[in-house]
Structures are given as structure tokens and as C-alpha cells.
CSV table of N, CA, C and O in Angstrom, one decimal:
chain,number,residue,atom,x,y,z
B,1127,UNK,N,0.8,-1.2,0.0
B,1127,UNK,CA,0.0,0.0,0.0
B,1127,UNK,C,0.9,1.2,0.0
B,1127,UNK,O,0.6,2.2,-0.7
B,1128,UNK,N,2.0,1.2,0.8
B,1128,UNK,CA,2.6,2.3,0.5
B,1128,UNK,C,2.9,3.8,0.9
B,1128,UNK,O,3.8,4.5,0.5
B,1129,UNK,N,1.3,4.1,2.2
B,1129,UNK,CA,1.1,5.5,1.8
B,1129,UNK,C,1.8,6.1,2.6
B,1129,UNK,O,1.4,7.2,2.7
B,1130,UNK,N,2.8,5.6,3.3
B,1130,UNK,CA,3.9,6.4,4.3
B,1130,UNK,C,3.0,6.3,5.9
B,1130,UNK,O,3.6,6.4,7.0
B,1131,UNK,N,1.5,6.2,5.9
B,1131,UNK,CA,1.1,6.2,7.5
B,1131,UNK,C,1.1,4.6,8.0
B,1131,UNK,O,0.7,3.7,7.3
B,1132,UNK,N,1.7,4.4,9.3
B,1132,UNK,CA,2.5,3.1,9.5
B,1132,UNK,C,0.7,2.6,10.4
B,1132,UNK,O,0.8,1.4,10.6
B,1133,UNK,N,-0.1,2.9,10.6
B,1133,UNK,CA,-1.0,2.7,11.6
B,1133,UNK,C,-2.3,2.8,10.3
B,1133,UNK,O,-3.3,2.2,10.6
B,1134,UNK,N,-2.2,3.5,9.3
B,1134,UNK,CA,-3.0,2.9,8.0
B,1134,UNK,C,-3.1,1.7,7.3
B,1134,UNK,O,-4.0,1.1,6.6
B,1135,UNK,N,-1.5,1.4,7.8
B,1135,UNK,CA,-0.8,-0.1,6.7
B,1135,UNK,C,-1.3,-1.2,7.5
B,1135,UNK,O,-1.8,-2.3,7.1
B,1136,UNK,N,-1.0,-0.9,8.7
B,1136,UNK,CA,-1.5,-2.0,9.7
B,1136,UNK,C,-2.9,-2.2,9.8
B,1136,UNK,O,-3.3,-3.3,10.1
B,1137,UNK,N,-3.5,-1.5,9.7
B,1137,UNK,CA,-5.0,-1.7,9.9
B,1137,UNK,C,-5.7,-2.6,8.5
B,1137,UNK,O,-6.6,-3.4,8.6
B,1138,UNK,N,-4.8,-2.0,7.2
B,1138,UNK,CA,-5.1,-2.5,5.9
B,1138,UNK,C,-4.5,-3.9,6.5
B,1138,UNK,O,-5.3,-4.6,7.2
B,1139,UNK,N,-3.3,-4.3,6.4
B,1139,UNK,CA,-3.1,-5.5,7.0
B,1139,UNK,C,-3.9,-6.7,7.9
B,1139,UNK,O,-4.1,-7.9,7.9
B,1140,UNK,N,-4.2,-5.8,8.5
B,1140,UNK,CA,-5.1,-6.6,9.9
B,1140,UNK,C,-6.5,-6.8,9.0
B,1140,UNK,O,-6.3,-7.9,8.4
B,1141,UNK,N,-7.6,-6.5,8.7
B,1141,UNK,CA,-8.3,-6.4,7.6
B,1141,UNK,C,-8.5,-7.2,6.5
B,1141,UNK,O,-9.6,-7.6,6.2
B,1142,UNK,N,-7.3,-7.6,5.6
B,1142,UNK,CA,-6.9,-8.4,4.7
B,1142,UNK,C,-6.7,-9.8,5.3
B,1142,UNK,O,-6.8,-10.9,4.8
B,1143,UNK,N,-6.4,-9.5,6.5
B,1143,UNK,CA,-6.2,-11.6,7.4
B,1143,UNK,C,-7.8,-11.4,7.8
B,1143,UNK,O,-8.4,-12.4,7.3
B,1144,UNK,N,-8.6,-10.7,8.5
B,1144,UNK,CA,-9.4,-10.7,9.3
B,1144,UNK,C,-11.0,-11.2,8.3
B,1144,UNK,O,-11.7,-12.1,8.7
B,1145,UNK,N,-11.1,-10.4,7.3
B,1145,UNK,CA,-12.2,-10.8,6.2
B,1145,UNK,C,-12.0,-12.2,5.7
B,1145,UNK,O,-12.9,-12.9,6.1
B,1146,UNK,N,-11.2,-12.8,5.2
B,1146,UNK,CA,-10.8,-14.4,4.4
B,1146,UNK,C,-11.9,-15.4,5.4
B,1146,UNK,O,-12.9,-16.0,5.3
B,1147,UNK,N,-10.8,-15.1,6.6
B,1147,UNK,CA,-11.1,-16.0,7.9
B,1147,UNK,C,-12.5,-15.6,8.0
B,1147,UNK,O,-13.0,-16.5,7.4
B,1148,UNK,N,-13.6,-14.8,8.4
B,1148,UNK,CA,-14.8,-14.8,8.2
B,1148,UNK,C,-15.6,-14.9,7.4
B,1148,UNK,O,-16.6,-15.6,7.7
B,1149,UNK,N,-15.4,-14.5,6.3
B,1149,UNK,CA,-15.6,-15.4,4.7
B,1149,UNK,C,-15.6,-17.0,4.9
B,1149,UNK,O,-16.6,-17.7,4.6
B,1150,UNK,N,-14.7,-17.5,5.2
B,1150,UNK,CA,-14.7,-18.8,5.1
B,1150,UNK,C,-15.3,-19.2,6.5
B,1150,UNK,O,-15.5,-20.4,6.3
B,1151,UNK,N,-15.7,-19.1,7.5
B,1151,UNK,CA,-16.9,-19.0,8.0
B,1151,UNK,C,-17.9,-18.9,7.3
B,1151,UNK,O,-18.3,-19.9,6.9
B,1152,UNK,N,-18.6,-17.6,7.0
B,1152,UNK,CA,-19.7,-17.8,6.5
B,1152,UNK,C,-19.6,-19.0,5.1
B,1152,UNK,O,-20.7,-19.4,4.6
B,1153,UNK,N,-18.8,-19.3,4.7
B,1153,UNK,CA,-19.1,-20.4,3.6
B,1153,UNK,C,-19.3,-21.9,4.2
B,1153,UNK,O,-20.0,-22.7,3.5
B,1154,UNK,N,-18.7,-22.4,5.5
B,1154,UNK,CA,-19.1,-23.0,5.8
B,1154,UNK,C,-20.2,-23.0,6.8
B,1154,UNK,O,-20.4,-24.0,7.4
B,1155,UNK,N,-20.8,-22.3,7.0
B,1155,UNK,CA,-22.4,-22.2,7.4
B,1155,UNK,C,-23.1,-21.9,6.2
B,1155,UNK,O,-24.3,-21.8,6.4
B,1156,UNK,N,-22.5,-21.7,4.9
B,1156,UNK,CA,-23.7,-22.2,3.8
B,1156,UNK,C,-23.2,-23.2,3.1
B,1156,UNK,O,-23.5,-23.5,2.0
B,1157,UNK,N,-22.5,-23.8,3.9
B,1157,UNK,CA,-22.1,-25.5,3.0
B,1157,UNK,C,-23.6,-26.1,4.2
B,1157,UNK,O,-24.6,-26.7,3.7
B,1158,UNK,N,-23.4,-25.9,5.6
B,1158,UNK,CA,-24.6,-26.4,6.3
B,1158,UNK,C,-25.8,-25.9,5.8
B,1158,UNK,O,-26.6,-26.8,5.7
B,1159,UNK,N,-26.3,-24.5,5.3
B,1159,UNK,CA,-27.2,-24.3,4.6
B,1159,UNK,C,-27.9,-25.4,3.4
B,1159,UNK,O,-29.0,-25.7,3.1
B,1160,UNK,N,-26.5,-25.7,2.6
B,1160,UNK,CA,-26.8,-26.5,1.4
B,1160,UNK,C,-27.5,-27.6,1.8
B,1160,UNK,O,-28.7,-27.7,1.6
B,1161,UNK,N,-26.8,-28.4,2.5
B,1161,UNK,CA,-27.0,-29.9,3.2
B,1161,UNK,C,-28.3,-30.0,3.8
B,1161,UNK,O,-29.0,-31.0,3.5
B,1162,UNK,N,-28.8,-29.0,4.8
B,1162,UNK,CA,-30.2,-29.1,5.6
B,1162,UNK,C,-30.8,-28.6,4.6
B,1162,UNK,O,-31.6,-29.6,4.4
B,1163,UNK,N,-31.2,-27.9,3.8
B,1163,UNK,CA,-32.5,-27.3,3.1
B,1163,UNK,C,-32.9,-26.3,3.8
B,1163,UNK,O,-32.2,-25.4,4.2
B,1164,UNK,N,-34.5,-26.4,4.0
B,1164,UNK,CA,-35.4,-27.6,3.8
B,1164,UNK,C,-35.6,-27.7,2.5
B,1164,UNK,O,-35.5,-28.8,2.0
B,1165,UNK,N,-35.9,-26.3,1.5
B,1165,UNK,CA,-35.9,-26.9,0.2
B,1165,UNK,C,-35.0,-26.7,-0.8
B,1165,UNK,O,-34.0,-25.9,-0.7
B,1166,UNK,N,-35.4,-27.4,-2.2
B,1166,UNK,CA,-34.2,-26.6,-2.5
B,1166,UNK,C,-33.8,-25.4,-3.3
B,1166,UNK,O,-32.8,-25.2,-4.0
B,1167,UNK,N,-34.5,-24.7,-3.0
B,1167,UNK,CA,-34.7,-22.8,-3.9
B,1167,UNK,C,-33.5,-23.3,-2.7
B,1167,UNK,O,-32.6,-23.7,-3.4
B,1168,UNK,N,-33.1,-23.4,-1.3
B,1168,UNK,CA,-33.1,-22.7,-0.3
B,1168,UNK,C,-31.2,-23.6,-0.7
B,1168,UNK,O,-30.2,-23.2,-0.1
B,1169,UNK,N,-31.2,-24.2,-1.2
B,1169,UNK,CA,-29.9,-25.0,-1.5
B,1169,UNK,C,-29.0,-24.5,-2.2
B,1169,UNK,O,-27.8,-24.3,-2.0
B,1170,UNK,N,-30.1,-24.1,-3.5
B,1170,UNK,CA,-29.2,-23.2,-4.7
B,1170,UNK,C,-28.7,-21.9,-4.2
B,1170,UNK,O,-27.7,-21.4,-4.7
B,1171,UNK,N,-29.4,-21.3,-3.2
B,1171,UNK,CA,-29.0,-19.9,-3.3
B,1171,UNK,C,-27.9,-20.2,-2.6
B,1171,UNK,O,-26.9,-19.6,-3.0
B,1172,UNK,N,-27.8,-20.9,-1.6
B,1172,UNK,CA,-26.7,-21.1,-0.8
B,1172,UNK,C,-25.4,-21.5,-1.0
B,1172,UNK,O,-24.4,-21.3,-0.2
B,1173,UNK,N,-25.4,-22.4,-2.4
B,1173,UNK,CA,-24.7,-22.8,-3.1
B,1173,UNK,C,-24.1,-21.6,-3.8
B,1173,UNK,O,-22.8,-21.6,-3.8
B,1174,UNK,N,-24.9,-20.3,-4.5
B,1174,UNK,CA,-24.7,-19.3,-5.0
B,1174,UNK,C,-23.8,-18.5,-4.0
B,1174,UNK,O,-22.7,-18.0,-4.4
B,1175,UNK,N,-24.0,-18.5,-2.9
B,1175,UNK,CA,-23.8,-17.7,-2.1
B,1175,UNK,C,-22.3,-18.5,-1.6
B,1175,UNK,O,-21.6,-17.5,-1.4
B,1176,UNK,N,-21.5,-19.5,-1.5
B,1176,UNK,CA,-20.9,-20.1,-1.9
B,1176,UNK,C,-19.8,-19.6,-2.7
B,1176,UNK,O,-18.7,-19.3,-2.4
B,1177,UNK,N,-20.3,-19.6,-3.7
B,1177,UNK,CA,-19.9,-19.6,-5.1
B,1177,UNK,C,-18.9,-17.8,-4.7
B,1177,UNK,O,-17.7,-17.6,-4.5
B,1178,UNK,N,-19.8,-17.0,-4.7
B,1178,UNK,CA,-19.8,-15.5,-4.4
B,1178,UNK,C,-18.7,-15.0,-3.6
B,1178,UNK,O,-17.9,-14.2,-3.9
B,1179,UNK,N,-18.9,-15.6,-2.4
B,1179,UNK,CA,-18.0,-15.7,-1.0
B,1179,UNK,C,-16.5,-16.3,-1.2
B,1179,UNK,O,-15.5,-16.0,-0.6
B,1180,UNK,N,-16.6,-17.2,-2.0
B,1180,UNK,CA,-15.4,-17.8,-2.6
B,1180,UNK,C,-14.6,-16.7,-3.7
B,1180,UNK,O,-13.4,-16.6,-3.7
B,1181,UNK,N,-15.1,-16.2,-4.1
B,1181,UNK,CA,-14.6,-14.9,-5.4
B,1181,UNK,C,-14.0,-14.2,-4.3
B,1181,UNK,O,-12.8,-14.3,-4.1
B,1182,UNK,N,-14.7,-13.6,-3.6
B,1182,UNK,CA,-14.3,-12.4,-3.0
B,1182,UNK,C,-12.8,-13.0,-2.0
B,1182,UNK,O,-11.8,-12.4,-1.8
B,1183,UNK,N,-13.2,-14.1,-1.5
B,1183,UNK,CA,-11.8,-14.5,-1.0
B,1183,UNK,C,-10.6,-14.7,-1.8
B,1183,UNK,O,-9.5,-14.8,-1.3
B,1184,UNK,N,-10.9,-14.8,-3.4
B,1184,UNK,CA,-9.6,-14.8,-4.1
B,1184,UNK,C,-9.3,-13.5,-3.9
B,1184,UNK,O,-8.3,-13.3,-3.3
B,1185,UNK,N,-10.2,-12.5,-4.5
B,1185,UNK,CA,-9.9,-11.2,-4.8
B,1185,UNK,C,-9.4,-10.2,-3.5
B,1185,UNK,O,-9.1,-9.0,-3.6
B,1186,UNK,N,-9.3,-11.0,-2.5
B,1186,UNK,CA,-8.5,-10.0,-1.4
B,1186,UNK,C,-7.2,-10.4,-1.2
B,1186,UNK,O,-6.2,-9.8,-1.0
B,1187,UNK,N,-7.6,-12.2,-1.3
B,1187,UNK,CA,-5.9,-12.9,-1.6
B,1187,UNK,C,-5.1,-12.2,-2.8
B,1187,UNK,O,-3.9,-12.1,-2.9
B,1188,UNK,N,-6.0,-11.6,-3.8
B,1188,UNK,CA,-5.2,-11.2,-4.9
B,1188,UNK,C,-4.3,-9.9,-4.7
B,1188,UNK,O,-3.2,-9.8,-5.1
B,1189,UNK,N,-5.4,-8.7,-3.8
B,1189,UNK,CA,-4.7,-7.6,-3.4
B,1189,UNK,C,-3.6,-7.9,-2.4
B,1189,UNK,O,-2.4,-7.7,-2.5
B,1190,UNK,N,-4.0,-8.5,-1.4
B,1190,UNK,CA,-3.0,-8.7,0.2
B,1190,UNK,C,-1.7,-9.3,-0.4
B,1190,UNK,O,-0.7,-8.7,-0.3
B,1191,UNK,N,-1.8,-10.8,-1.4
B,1191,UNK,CA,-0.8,-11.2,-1.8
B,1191,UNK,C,0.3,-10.7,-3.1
B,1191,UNK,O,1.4,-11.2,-3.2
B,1192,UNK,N,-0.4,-9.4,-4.1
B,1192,UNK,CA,0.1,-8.8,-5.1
B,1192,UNK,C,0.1,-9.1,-6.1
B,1192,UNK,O,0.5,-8.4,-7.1
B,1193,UNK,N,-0.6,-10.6,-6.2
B,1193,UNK,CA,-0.9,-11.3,-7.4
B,1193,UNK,C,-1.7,-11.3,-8.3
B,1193,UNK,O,-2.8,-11.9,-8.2
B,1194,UNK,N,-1.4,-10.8,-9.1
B,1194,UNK,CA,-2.6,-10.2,-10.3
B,1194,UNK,C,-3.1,-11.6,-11.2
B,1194,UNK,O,-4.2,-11.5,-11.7
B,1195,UNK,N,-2.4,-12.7,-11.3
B,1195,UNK,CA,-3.1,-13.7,-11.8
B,1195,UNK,C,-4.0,-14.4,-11.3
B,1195,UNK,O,-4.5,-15.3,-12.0
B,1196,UNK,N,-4.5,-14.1,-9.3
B,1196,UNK,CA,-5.3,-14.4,-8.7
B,1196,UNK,C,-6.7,-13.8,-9.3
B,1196,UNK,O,-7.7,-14.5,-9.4
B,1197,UNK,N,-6.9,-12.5,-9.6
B,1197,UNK,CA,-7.6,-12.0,-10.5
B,1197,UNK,C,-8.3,-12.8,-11.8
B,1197,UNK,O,-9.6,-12.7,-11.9
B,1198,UNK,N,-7.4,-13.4,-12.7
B,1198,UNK,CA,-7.9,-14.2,-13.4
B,1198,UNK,C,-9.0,-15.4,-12.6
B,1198,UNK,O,-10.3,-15.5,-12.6
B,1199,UNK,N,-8.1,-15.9,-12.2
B,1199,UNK,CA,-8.6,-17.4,-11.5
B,1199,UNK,C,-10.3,-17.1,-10.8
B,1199,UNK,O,-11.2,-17.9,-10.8
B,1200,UNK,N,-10.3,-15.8,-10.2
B,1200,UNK,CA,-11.5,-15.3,-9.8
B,1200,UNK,C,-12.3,-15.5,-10.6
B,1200,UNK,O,-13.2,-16.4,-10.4
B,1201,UNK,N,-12.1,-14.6,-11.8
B,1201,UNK,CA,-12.9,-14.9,-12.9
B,1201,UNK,C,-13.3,-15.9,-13.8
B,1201,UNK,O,-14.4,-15.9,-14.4
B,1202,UNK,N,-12.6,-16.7,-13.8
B,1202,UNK,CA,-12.7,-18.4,-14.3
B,1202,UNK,C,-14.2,-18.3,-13.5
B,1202,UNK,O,-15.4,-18.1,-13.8
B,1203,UNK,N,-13.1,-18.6,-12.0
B,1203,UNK,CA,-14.5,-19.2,-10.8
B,1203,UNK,C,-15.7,-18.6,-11.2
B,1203,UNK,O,-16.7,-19.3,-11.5
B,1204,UNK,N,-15.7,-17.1,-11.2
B,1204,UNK,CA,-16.9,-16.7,-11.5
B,1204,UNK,C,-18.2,-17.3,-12.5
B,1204,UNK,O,-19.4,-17.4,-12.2
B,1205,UNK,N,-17.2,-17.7,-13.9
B,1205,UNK,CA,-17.8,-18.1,-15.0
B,1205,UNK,C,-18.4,-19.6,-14.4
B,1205,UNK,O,-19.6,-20.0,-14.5
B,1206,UNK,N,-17.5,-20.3,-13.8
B,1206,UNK,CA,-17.8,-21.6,-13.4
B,1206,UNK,C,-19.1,-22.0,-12.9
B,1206,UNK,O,-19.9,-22.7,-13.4
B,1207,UNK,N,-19.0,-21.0,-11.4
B,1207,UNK,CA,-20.1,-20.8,-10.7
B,1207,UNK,C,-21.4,-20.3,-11.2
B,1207,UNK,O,-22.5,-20.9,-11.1
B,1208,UNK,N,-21.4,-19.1,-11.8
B,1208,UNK,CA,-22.9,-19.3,-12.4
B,1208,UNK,C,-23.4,-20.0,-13.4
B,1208,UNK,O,-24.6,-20.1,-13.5
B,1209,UNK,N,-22.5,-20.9,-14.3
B,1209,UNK,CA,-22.7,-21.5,-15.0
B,1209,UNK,C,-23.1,-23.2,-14.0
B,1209,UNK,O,-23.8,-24.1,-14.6
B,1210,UNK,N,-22.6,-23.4,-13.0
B,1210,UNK,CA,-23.2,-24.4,-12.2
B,1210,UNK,C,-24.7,-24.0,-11.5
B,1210,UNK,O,-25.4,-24.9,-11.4
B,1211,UNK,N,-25.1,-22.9,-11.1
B,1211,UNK,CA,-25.7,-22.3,-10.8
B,1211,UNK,C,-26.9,-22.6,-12.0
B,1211,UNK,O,-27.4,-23.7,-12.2
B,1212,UNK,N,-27.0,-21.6,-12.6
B,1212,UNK,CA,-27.5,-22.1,-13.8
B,1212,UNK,C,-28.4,-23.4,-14.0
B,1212,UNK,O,-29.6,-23.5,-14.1
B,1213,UNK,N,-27.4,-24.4,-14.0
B,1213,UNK,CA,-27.5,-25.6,-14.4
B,1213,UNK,C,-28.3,-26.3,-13.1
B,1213,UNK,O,-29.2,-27.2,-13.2
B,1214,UNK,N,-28.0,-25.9,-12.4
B,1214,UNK,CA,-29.0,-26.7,-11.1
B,1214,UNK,C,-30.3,-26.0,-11.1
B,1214,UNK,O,-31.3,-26.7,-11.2
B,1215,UNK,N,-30.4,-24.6,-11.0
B,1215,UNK,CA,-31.7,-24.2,-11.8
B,1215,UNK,C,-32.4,-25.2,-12.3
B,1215,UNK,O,-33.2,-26.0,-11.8
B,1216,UNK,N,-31.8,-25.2,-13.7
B,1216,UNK,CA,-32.3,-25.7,-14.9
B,1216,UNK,C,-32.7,-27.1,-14.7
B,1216,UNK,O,-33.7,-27.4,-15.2
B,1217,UNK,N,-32.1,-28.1,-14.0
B,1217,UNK,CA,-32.6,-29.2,-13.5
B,1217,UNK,C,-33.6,-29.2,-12.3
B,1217,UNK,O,-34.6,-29.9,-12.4
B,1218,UNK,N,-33.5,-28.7,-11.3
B,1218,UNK,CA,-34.8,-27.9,-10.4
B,1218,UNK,C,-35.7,-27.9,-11.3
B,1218,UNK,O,-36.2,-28.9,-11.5
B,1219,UNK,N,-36.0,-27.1,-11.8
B,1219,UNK,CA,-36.8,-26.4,-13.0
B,1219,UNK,C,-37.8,-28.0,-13.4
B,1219,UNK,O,-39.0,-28.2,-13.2
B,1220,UNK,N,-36.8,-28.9,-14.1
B,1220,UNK,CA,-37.4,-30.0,-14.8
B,1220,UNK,C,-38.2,-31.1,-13.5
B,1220,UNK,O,-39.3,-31.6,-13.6
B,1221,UNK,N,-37.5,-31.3,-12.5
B,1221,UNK,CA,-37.9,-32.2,-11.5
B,1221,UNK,C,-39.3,-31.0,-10.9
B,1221,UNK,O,-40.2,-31.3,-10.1
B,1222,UNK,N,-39.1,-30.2,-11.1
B,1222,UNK,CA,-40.4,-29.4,-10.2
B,1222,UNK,C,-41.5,-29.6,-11.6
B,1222,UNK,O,-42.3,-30.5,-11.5
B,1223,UNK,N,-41.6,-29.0,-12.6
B,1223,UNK,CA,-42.3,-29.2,-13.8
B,1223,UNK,C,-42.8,-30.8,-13.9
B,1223,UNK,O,-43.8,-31.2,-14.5
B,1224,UNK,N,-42.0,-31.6,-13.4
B,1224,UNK,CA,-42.4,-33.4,-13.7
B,1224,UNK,C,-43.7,-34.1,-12.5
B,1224,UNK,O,-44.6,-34.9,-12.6
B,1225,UNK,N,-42.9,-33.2,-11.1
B,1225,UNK,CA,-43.7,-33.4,-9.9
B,1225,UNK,C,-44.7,-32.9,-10.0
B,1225,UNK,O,-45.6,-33.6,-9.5
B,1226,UNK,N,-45.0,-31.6,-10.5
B,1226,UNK,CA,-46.0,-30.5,-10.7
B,1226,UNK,C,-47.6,-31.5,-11.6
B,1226,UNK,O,-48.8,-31.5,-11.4
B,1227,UNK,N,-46.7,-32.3,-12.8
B,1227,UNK,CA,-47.6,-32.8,-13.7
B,1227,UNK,C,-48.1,-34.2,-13.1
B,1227,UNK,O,-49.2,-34.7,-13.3
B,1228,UNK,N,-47.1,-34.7,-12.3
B,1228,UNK,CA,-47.8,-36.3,-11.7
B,1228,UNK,C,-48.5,-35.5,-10.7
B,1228,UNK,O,-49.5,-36.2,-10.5
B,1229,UNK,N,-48.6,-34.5,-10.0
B,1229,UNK,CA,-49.3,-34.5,-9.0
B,1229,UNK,C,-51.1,-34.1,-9.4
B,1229,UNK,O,-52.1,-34.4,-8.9
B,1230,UNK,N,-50.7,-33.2,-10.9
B,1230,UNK,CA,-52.0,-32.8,-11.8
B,1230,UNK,C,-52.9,-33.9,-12.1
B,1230,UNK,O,-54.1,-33.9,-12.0
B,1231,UNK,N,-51.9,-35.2,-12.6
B,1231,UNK,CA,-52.5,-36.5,-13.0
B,1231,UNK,C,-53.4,-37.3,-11.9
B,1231,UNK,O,-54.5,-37.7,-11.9
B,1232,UNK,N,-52.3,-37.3,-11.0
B,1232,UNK,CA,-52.8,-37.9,-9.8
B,1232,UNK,C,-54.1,-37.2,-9.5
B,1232,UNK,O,-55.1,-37.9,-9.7
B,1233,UNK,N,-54.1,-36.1,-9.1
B,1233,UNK,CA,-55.8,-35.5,-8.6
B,1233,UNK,C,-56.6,-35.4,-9.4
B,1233,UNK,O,-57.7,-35.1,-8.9
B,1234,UNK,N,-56.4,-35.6,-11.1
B,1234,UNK,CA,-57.6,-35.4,-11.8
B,1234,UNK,C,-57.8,-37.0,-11.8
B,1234,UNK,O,-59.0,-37.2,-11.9
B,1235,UNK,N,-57.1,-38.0,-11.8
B,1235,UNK,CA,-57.8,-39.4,-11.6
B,1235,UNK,C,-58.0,-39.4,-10.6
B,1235,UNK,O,-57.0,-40.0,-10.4
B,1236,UNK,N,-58.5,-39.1,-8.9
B,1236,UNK,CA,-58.8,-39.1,-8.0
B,1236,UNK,C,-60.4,-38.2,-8.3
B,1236,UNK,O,-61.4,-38.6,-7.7
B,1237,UNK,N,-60.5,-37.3,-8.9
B,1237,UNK,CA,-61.6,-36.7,-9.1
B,1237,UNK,C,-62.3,-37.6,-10.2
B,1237,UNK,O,-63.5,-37.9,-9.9
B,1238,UNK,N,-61.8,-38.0,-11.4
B,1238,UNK,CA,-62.9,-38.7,-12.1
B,1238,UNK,C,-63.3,-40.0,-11.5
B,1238,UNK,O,-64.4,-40.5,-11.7
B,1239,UNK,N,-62.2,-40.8,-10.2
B,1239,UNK,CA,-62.8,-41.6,-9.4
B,1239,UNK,C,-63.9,-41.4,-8.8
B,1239,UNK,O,-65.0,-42.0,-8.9
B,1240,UNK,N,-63.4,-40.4,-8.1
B,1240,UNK,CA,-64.9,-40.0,-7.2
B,1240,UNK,C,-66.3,-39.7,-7.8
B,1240,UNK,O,-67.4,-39.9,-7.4
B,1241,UNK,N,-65.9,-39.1,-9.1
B,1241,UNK,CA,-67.3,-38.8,-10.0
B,1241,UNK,C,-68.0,-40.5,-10.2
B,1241,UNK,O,-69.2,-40.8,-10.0
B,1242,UNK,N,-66.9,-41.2,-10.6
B,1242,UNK,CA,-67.8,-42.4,-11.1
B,1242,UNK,C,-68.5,-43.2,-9.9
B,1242,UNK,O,-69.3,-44.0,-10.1
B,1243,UNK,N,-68.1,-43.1,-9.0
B,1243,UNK,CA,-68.7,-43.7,-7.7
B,1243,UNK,C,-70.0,-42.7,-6.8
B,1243,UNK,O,-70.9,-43.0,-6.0
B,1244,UNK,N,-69.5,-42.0,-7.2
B,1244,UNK,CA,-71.3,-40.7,-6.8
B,1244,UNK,C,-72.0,-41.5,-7.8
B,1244,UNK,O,-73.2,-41.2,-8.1
């Protein structure tokens, strides 16, 4: 950092250790989020969240440490993760639409049952 105040640098310092380590806390209480549910809108986002929490820990590793090719790798991740994101959507999506129609099937033969026995 540089800026000649010795009690600025340290604080930047102290800050740079202090975020990661809470970051990575909160990611593992949304790895527990993932695992318990209850459903799973409540899985994906956490998974998202995940995903997000993990960026931001490259990108301070990238400043604190000086390495500008951690920057890339962020971005990779980035691509990765919404693109898994995405994709679990998109399967969500189909198992909810499949459940949605057996459950339609199911109660309209449960109603034409009952019609024919009135």
C-alpha cells in the first residue's frame, strides 16, 4: 500500500487476514445451509452464495498477496459458478415441472374416481 502512514498499513493489514477467515466461516455455514435445506430454492442460493463468498476471497488474496493472476482465476471461478448455478436451476426447474404434472395426473384421476362412484 505504501502511503507512508504506519498505523493505516496495519490496519489494511489486519483487515486483509481478518475478512478471508470470516468469509470462510460464512461459507461453511452455507455448506450447512446447502445440506439441511429444507428446500431446494433454499440449497441453490446457498450454493450461490458459496460460489460468491469464494470470489471475494480470491480477490483480497489477490490484493494482500500482489498477485494479479489471482484476479484471473476469480474470474474463471466466477464463469464456473454461475454456470453451475444455472445448471441446477435448470434441473430444479425440470424435476419441479415433472412433480407439478404427476401430482396434476394424480388428482384429476382421484376426481374422475370419485365422479364415477357418486
Amino acid at each position: 500500500m505504501n502511503s507512508g502512514n504506519i498505523a493505516l498499513e496495519t490496519a489494511f493489514g489486519i483487515a486483509m487476514t481478518i475478512f478471508p477467515v470470516l468469509l470462510a466461516i460464512m461459507v461453511f455455514m452455507c455448506l450447512i445451509r446447502a445440506i439441511k435445506g429444507p428446500r431446494i430454492a433454499d440449497r441453490i442460493v446457498a450454493i450461490n452464495m458459496m460460489g460468491t463468498m469464494t470470489m471475494v476471497i480470491i480477490a483480497i488474496l489477490a490484493v494482500k498477496m500482489n498477485e494479479g493472476y489471482l484476479v484471473d482465476i476469480c474470474i474463471i471461478y466466477a464463469m464456473i459458478s454461475f454456470l453451475a448455478v444455472t445448471l441446477l436451476t435448470k434441473v430444479y426447474m425440470g424435476v419441479y415441472a415433472e412433480r407439478s404434472a404427476e401430482r396434476k395426473k394424480k388428482r384429476e384421476e382421484e376426481d374422475h374416481d370419485s365422479t364415477i362412484v357418486d
